[in-house]
């Protein structure tokens, strides 16, 4: 990088693309204590065509690093959610897990939020998926709440962008 005394710079470069942002516009039901692939069906943008909204996979298309984020609400009107996990899978295997645990005395546990944000290294053909796992006091299913369907409220999302090296 060169910074000239006239205030102009050279040597900077790169873009944070490819990138995508997807959300789920339909509630999704998940069985108790079972890892469930999260269906982020609707793309807000997909620069580089790296997200498949049919298989819910992010495939970077380049070798390097990406920042991956996800967040979503779960809901169970019949009981309390005492475990709420989100898992990032790479090439079909769990890469990491982010976990929330609650007690049965938590009276607000019928609806819970969880999210993650992390940087990952990958090859061009690696792929990433997001799974959720819920446990309820009645062993019943939970719902992943749908987003509002407009561009002002996303109750759940999956997004990634290239990290410039």
PDB file of C-alpha atoms in Angstrom:
ATOM      1  CA  UNK A   1       0.000   0.000   0.000  1.00  0.00           C
ATOM      2  CA  UNK A   2       1.294   3.422  -0.954  1.00  0.00           C
ATOM      3  CA  UNK A   3      -0.142   6.659   0.365  1.00  0.00           C
ATOM      4  CA  UNK A   4       1.039   9.657  -1.607  1.00  0.00           C
ATOM      5  CA  UNK A   5       1.486  13.022   0.047  1.00  0.00           C
ATOM      6  CA  UNK A   6      -1.298  14.362  -2.180  1.00  0.00           C
ATOM      7  CA  UNK A   7      -3.790  12.183  -0.288  1.00  0.00           C
ATOM      8  CA  UNK A   8      -4.336   9.517  -2.945  1.00  0.00           C
ATOM      9  CA  UNK A   9      -3.843   5.872  -2.116  1.00  0.00           C
ATOM     10  CA  UNK A  10      -2.825   2.913  -4.238  1.00  0.00           C
ATOM     11  CA  UNK A  11      -2.551  -0.764  -3.481  1.00  0.00           C
ATOM     12  CA  UNK A  12      -5.941  -1.161  -1.860  1.00  0.00           C
ATOM     13  CA  UNK A  13      -8.210  -3.597  -3.583  1.00  0.00           C
ATOM     14  CA  UNK A  14     -10.684  -6.373  -3.429  1.00  0.00           C
ATOM     15  CA  UNK A  15     -14.359  -6.539  -2.696  1.00  0.00           C
ATOM     16  CA  UNK A  16     -16.420  -8.290  -0.064  1.00  0.00           C
ATOM     17  CA  UNK A  17     -18.108 -10.372  -2.721  1.00  0.00           C
ATOM     18  CA  UNK A  18     -19.399 -12.906  -3.235  1.00  0.00           C
ATOM     19  CA  UNK A  19     -22.040 -12.336  -0.583  1.00  0.00           C
ATOM     20  CA  UNK A  20     -25.638 -13.273   0.144  1.00  0.00           C
ATOM     21  CA  UNK A  21     -28.470 -12.588   2.584  1.00  0.00           C
ATOM     22  CA  UNK A  22     -31.392 -14.987   2.929  1.00  0.00           C
ATOM     23  CA  UNK A  23     -34.316 -15.332   5.320  1.00  0.00           C
ATOM     24  CA  UNK A  24     -37.226 -17.680   5.951  1.00  0.00           C
ATOM     25  CA  UNK A  25     -40.623 -16.279   4.949  1.00  0.00           C
ATOM     26  CA  UNK A  26     -42.523 -19.348   6.259  1.00  0.00           C
ATOM     27  CA  UNK A  27     -42.526 -20.734   9.791  1.00  0.00           C
ATOM     28  CA  UNK A  28     -40.686 -24.039  10.004  1.00  0.00           C
ATOM     29  CA  UNK A  29     -41.526 -26.805  12.465  1.00  0.00           C
ATOM     30  CA  UNK A  30     -38.685 -28.668  14.190  1.00  0.00           C
ATOM     31  CA  UNK A  31     -38.991 -31.896  16.177  1.00  0.00           C
ATOM     32  CA  UNK A  32     -37.932 -31.961  19.811  1.00  0.00           C
ATOM     33  CA  UNK A  33     -34.251 -32.710  20.474  1.00  0.00           C
ATOM     34  CA  UNK A  34     -33.507 -33.299  16.765  1.00  0.00           C
ATOM     35  CA  UNK A  35     -31.062 -31.353  14.595  1.00  0.00           C
ATOM     36  CA  UNK A  36     -33.159 -29.720  11.856  1.00  0.00           C
ATOM     37  CA  UNK A  37     -31.741 -28.041   8.770  1.00  0.00           C
ATOM     38  CA  UNK A  38     -32.989 -24.454   8.693  1.00  0.00           C
ATOM     39  CA  UNK A  39     -34.756 -23.440   5.490  1.00  0.00           C
ATOM     40  CA  UNK A  40     -33.812 -19.868   4.596  1.00  0.00           C
ATOM     41  CA  UNK A  41     -35.970 -19.801   1.455  1.00  0.00           C
ATOM     42  CA  UNK A  42     -35.900 -16.193   0.299  1.00  0.00           C
ATOM     43  CA  UNK A  43     -32.825 -14.358  -0.973  1.00  0.00           C
ATOM     44  CA  UNK A  44     -32.612 -10.594  -0.468  1.00  0.00           C
ATOM     45  CA  UNK A  45     -29.384 -10.573  -2.480  1.00  0.00           C
ATOM     46  CA  UNK A  46     -26.941 -13.129  -3.827  1.00  0.00           C
ATOM     47  CA  UNK A  47     -23.905 -11.514  -5.422  1.00  0.00           C
ATOM     48  CA  UNK A  48     -22.034 -14.299  -7.192  1.00  0.00           C
ATOM     49  CA  UNK A  49     -24.806 -16.903  -7.031  1.00  0.00           C
ATOM     50  CA  UNK A  50     -23.310 -18.554  -3.921  1.00  0.00           C
ATOM     51  CA  UNK A  51     -26.529 -19.398  -2.049  1.00  0.00           C
ATOM     52  CA  UNK A  52     -28.913 -22.142  -3.141  1.00  0.00           C
ATOM     53  CA  UNK A  53     -32.388 -21.353  -1.759  1.00  0.00           C
ATOM     54  CA  UNK A  54     -33.563 -24.858  -2.715  1.00  0.00           C
ATOM     55  CA  UNK A  55     -30.945 -26.765  -0.698  1.00  0.00           C
ATOM     56  CA  UNK A  56     -30.204 -23.908   1.780  1.00  0.00           C
ATOM     57  CA  UNK A  57     -26.451 -24.172   1.175  1.00  0.00           C
ATOM     58  CA  UNK A  58     -23.788 -21.481   0.904  1.00  0.00           C
ATOM     59  CA  UNK A  59     -20.930 -22.480  -1.431  1.00  0.00           C
ATOM     60  CA  UNK A  60     -18.311 -19.674  -1.489  1.00  0.00           C
ATOM     61  CA  UNK A  61     -16.909 -20.309  -4.991  1.00  0.00           C
ATOM     62  CA  UNK A  62     -13.399 -19.131  -4.002  1.00  0.00           C
ATOM     63  CA  UNK A  63     -10.608 -20.314  -1.712  1.00  0.00           C
ATOM     64  CA  UNK A  64     -10.115 -18.004   1.250  1.00  0.00           C
ATOM     65  CA  UNK A  65     -12.121 -16.783   4.223  1.00  0.00           C
ATOM     66  CA  UNK A  66     -15.729 -15.710   4.752  1.00  0.00           C
ATOM     67  CA  UNK A  67     -17.709 -14.188   7.564  1.00  0.00           C
ATOM     68  CA  UNK A  68     -20.858 -16.229   8.196  1.00  0.00           C
ATOM     69  CA  UNK A  69     -23.764 -15.109  10.392  1.00  0.00           C
ATOM     70  CA  UNK A  70     -27.137 -16.527  11.326  1.00  0.00           C
ATOM     71  CA  UNK A  71     -29.897 -15.618  13.745  1.00  0.00           C
ATOM     72  CA  UNK A  72     -33.419 -16.881  14.397  1.00  0.00           C
ATOM     73  CA  UNK A  73     -36.302 -17.043  16.856  1.00  0.00           C
ATOM     74  CA  UNK A  74     -37.906 -20.255  18.049  1.00  0.00           C
ATOM     75  CA  UNK A  75     -41.361 -20.527  19.585  1.00  0.00           C
ATOM     76  CA  UNK A  76     -43.425 -23.142  21.403  1.00  0.00           C
ATOM     77  CA  UNK A  77     -46.834 -22.056  22.750  1.00  0.00           C
ATOM     78  CA  UNK A  78     -47.526 -25.347  24.534  1.00  0.00           C
ATOM     79  CA  UNK A  79     -44.453 -25.514  26.767  1.00  0.00           C
ATOM     80  CA  UNK A  80     -41.111 -23.964  27.498  1.00  0.00           C
ATOM     81  CA  UNK A  81     -37.976 -24.183  25.404  1.00  0.00           C
ATOM     82  CA  UNK A  82     -35.111 -25.058  27.716  1.00  0.00           C
ATOM     83  CA  UNK A  83     -32.478 -25.768  25.043  1.00  0.00           C
ATOM     84  CA  UNK A  84     -31.948 -23.717  21.891  1.00  0.00           C
ATOM     85  CA  UNK A  85     -28.907 -24.430  19.715  1.00  0.00           C
ATOM     86  CA  UNK A  86     -27.662 -23.309  16.318  1.00  0.00           C
ATOM     87  CA  UNK A  87     -25.050 -25.385  14.503  1.00  0.00           C
ATOM     88  CA  UNK A  88     -22.899 -24.519  11.510  1.00  0.00           C
ATOM     89  CA  UNK A  89     -22.148 -27.463   9.240  1.00  0.00           C
ATOM     90  CA  UNK A  90     -19.298 -27.573   6.716  1.00  0.00           C
ATOM     91  CA  UNK A  91     -19.464 -30.213   3.974  1.00  0.00           C
ATOM     92  CA  UNK A  92     -22.149 -32.153   5.846  1.00  0.00           C
ATOM     93  CA  UNK A  93     -20.348 -32.290   9.225  1.00  0.00           C
ATOM     94  CA  UNK A  94     -20.842 -30.097  12.250  1.00  0.00           C
ATOM     95  CA  UNK A  95     -18.175 -27.395  12.402  1.00  0.00           C
ATOM     96  CA  UNK A  96     -19.355 -25.618  15.552  1.00  0.00           C
ATOM     97  CA  UNK A  97     -22.341 -25.145  17.848  1.00  0.00           C
ATOM     98  CA  UNK A  98     -23.726 -22.187  19.747  1.00  0.00           C
ATOM     99  CA  UNK A  99     -25.961 -23.126  22.652  1.00  0.00           C
ATOM    100  CA  UNK A 100     -28.518 -21.520  24.975  1.00  0.00           C
ATOM    101  CA  UNK A 101     -29.755 -23.348  28.077  1.00  0.00           C
ATOM    102  CA  UNK A 102     -32.654 -22.186  30.239  1.00  0.00           C
ATOM    103  CA  UNK A 103     -34.246 -23.340  33.481  1.00  0.00           C
ATOM    104  CA  UNK A 104     -37.842 -24.465  33.921  1.00  0.00           C
ATOM    105  CA  UNK A 105     -38.436 -21.397  36.118  1.00  0.00           C
ATOM    106  CA  UNK A 106     -37.787 -19.091  33.152  1.00  0.00           C
ATOM    107  CA  UNK A 107     -41.335 -17.903  32.403  1.00  0.00           C
ATOM    108  CA  UNK A 108     -40.359 -16.296  29.099  1.00  0.00           C
ATOM    109  CA  UNK A 109     -38.976 -19.488  27.611  1.00  0.00           C
ATOM    110  CA  UNK A 110     -41.776 -20.055  25.062  1.00  0.00           C
ATOM    111  CA  UNK A 111     -39.899 -17.794  22.582  1.00  0.00           C
ATOM    112  CA  UNK A 112     -36.096 -17.590  22.326  1.00  0.00           C
ATOM    113  CA  UNK A 113     -33.478 -15.943  20.097  1.00  0.00           C
ATOM    114  CA  UNK A 114     -30.059 -17.299  19.153  1.00  0.00           C
ATOM    115  CA  UNK A 115     -27.401 -16.084  16.731  1.00  0.00           C
ATOM    116  CA  UNK A 116     -23.776 -16.490  15.748  1.00  0.00           C
ATOM    117  CA  UNK A 117     -21.132 -14.689  13.744  1.00  0.00           C
ATOM    118  CA  UNK A 118     -17.793 -16.264  12.818  1.00  0.00           C
ATOM    119  CA  UNK A 119     -14.982 -16.247  10.288  1.00  0.00           C
ATOM    120  CA  UNK A 120     -14.216 -19.503   8.471  1.00  0.00           C
ATOM    121  CA  UNK A 121     -11.535 -20.733   6.065  1.00  0.00           C
ATOM    122  CA  UNK A 122     -12.694 -22.724   3.067  1.00  0.00           C
ATOM    123  CA  UNK A 123     -11.973 -23.998  -0.423  1.00  0.00           C
ATOM    124  CA  UNK A 124     -14.016 -22.889  -3.419  1.00  0.00           C
ATOM    125  CA  UNK A 125     -16.276 -25.972  -3.378  1.00  0.00           C
ATOM    126  CA  UNK A 126     -16.863 -26.292   0.384  1.00  0.00           C
ATOM    127  CA  UNK A 127     -20.456 -25.706   1.459  1.00  0.00           C
ATOM    128  CA  UNK A 128     -22.094 -24.481   4.665  1.00  0.00           C
ATOM    129  CA  UNK A 129     -25.523 -25.167   6.176  1.00  0.00           C
ATOM    130  CA  UNK A 130     -27.269 -24.112   9.382  1.00  0.00           C
ATOM    131  CA  UNK A 131     -29.119 -26.470  11.727  1.00  0.00           C
ATOM    132  CA  UNK A 132     -31.223 -25.767  14.805  1.00  0.00           C
ATOM    133  CA  UNK A 133     -31.890 -28.000  17.778  1.00  0.00           C
ATOM    134  CA  UNK A 134     -34.626 -27.391  20.372  1.00  0.00           C
ATOM    135  CA  UNK A 135     -35.720 -29.142  23.526  1.00  0.00           C
ATOM    136  CA  UNK A 136     -39.064 -28.385  25.188  1.00  0.00           C
ATOM    137  CA  UNK A 137     -40.482 -29.300  28.598  1.00  0.00           C
ATOM    138  CA  UNK A 138     -43.266 -31.365  26.966  1.00  0.00           C
ATOM    139  CA  UNK A 139     -40.967 -33.001  24.344  1.00  0.00           C
ATOM    140  CA  UNK A 140     -43.092 -31.402  21.620  1.00  0.00           C
ATOM    141  CA  UNK A 141     -41.950 -29.602  18.526  1.00  0.00           C
ATOM    142  CA  UNK A 142     -40.968 -25.932  18.236  1.00  0.00           C
ATOM    143  CA  UNK A 143     -41.396 -23.439  15.412  1.00  0.00           C
ATOM    144  CA  UNK A 144     -38.808 -21.261  13.755  1.00  0.00           C
ATOM    145  CA  UNK A 145     -40.752 -18.041  13.383  1.00  0.00           C
ATOM    146  CA  UNK A 146     -41.072 -16.654   9.863  1.00  0.00           C
ATOM    147  CA  UNK A 147     -39.856 -13.208   8.939  1.00  0.00           C
ATOM    148  CA  UNK A 148     -42.354 -10.512   8.114  1.00  0.00           C
ATOM    149  CA  UNK A 149     -41.664 -10.786   4.393  1.00  0.00           C
ATOM    150  CA  UNK A 150     -40.657  -7.174   3.972  1.00  0.00           C
ATOM    151  CA  UNK A 151     -37.303  -5.446   4.039  1.00  0.00           C
ATOM    152  CA  UNK A 152     -37.697  -3.907   7.488  1.00  0.00           C
ATOM    153  CA  UNK A 153     -38.023  -6.969   9.730  1.00  0.00           C
ATOM    154  CA  UNK A 154     -36.042 -10.179   9.461  1.00  0.00           C
ATOM    155  CA  UNK A 155     -36.874 -12.490  12.361  1.00  0.00           C
ATOM    156  CA  UNK A 156     -34.384 -15.009  11.014  1.00  0.00           C
ATOM    157  CA  UNK A 157     -31.488 -14.822   8.566  1.00  0.00           C
ATOM    158  CA  UNK A 158     -28.428 -16.555   7.102  1.00  0.00           C
ATOM    159  CA  UNK A 159     -25.758 -14.380   5.499  1.00  0.00           C
ATOM    160  CA  UNK A 160     -22.103 -14.453   4.460  1.00  0.00           C
ATOM    161  CA  UNK A 161     -19.514 -12.313   2.715  1.00  0.00           C
ATOM    162  CA  UNK A 162     -15.936 -12.656   1.521  1.00  0.00           C
ATOM    163  CA  UNK A 163     -13.202 -11.391   3.823  1.00  0.00           C
ATOM    164  CA  UNK A 164     -10.626  -9.413   1.860  1.00  0.00           C
ATOM    165  CA  UNK A 165      -7.127 -10.658   2.646  1.00  0.00           C
TER     166      UNK A 165
END
